[in-house]
């Protein structure tokens, strides 16, 4: 009689690696102002995030490989957990960047946060309607960044738990079937 | 030795408080200071240095746009003011930021004379702040060299 593998011995691989090292939430920050880039970088580092800074929406798209040019780093290698972008930028605005990201099948799941120095309600509404995770008024507060990070961690944790639960159910199902078949 | 440090710390405290009271700095500068730690002792001076370089560049560009009375690029000036307002807001440069508010109003109504006045004022304010902060950072250095720590100042 073959040994029945009990569910808890099944090798459940941990592919939601973002939880394995929680301090390495990788944030892509987009802002044309060098002062603001320096500032947001510090906020994110203090919040234990890994930061990539770019100075335009175009460069952000290049980094993500969405600018139509082939040969960029694969999505899995980039593993961006959050995009924070300024709204008013020369060339492509943060809003246009948001739209492009939400149109992309590879990146639409990444939360995008818009930052702006102007408290314009229609602008905020438009961004949220387009799928922005949040809209922050500049200057951004450390509390805002920490709140974002915490809610992303929770979402990750929930997703991870859901996956684990699902696998547990599947494993239990297999176990029951094997038992019934008296193998 | 102790009293030297205490004296310098007192001097520092008084000086930075006066900068807030005179409206040169606001809360955001405090936020910057709070983000600095032993691992990043130059964070504040680096950010303000970038800010002052930014000011010089933006003022220079706006000056050129405002030069020819018949040919003022108000869009460019508006863009410059917006950027200046944003970065001054990010570092807590209160007076510079306030001039930008008036500056924007002049720009909106295409008032070249008003813009030129604001440009002059913003130039004056950023240079004034630069000098003040240089003095503040020098005081910090003196405290550190005397073996003291830089006081956490609570601005009410």
JSON list of C-alpha atoms in Angstrom, two decimals, chain A residues 5-13 164 167-168 170-175:
[
{"chain": "A", "resi": 5, "resn": "UNK", "atom": "CA", "xyz": [0.89, 11.90, 1.78]},
{"chain": "A", "resi": 6, "resn": "UNK", "atom": "CA", "xyz": [-0.80, 13.92, 4.43]},
{"chain": "A", "resi": 7, "resn": "UNK", "atom": "CA", "xyz": [-1.68, 17.47, 3.37]},
{"chain": "A", "resi": 8, "resn": "UNK", "atom": "CA", "xyz": [0.70, 19.16, 5.73]},
{"chain": "A", "resi": 9, "resn": "UNK", "atom": "CA", "xyz": [3.69, 17.42, 4.20]},
{"chain": "A", "resi": 10, "resn": "UNK", "atom": "CA", "xyz": [2.98, 18.71, 0.72]},
{"chain": "A", "resi": 11, "resn": "UNK", "atom": "CA", "xyz": [5.60, 21.09, -0.50]},
{"chain": "A", "resi": 12, "resn": "UNK", "atom": "CA", "xyz": [3.81, 24.37, -0.83]},
{"chain": "A", "resi": 13, "resn": "UNK", "atom": "CA", "xyz": [6.23, 26.69, -2.50]},
{"chain": "A", "resi": 164, "resn": "UNK", "atom": "CA", "xyz": [-2.44, 29.07, 1.28]},
{"chain": "A", "resi": 167, "resn": "UNK", "atom": "CA", "xyz": [-3.99, 25.00, -1.45]},
{"chain": "A", "resi": 168, "resn": "UNK", "atom": "CA", "xyz": [-4.96, 23.56, 1.88]},
{"chain": "A", "resi": 170, "resn": "UNK", "atom": "CA", "xyz": [-7.05, 21.32, -2.59]},
{"chain": "A", "resi": 171, "resn": "UNK", "atom": "CA", "xyz": [-4.64, 19.18, -0.58]},
{"chain": "A", "resi": 172, "resn": "UNK", "atom": "CA", "xyz": [-7.41, 18.08, 1.77]},
{"chain": "A", "resi": 173, "resn": "UNK", "atom": "CA", "xyz": [-9.51, 17.22, -1.23]},
{"chain": "A", "resi": 174, "resn": "UNK", "atom": "CA", "xyz": [-6.79, 15.03, -2.72]},
{"chain": "A", "resi": 175, "resn": "UNK", "atom": "CA", "xyz": [-6.21, 13.37, 0.64]}
]
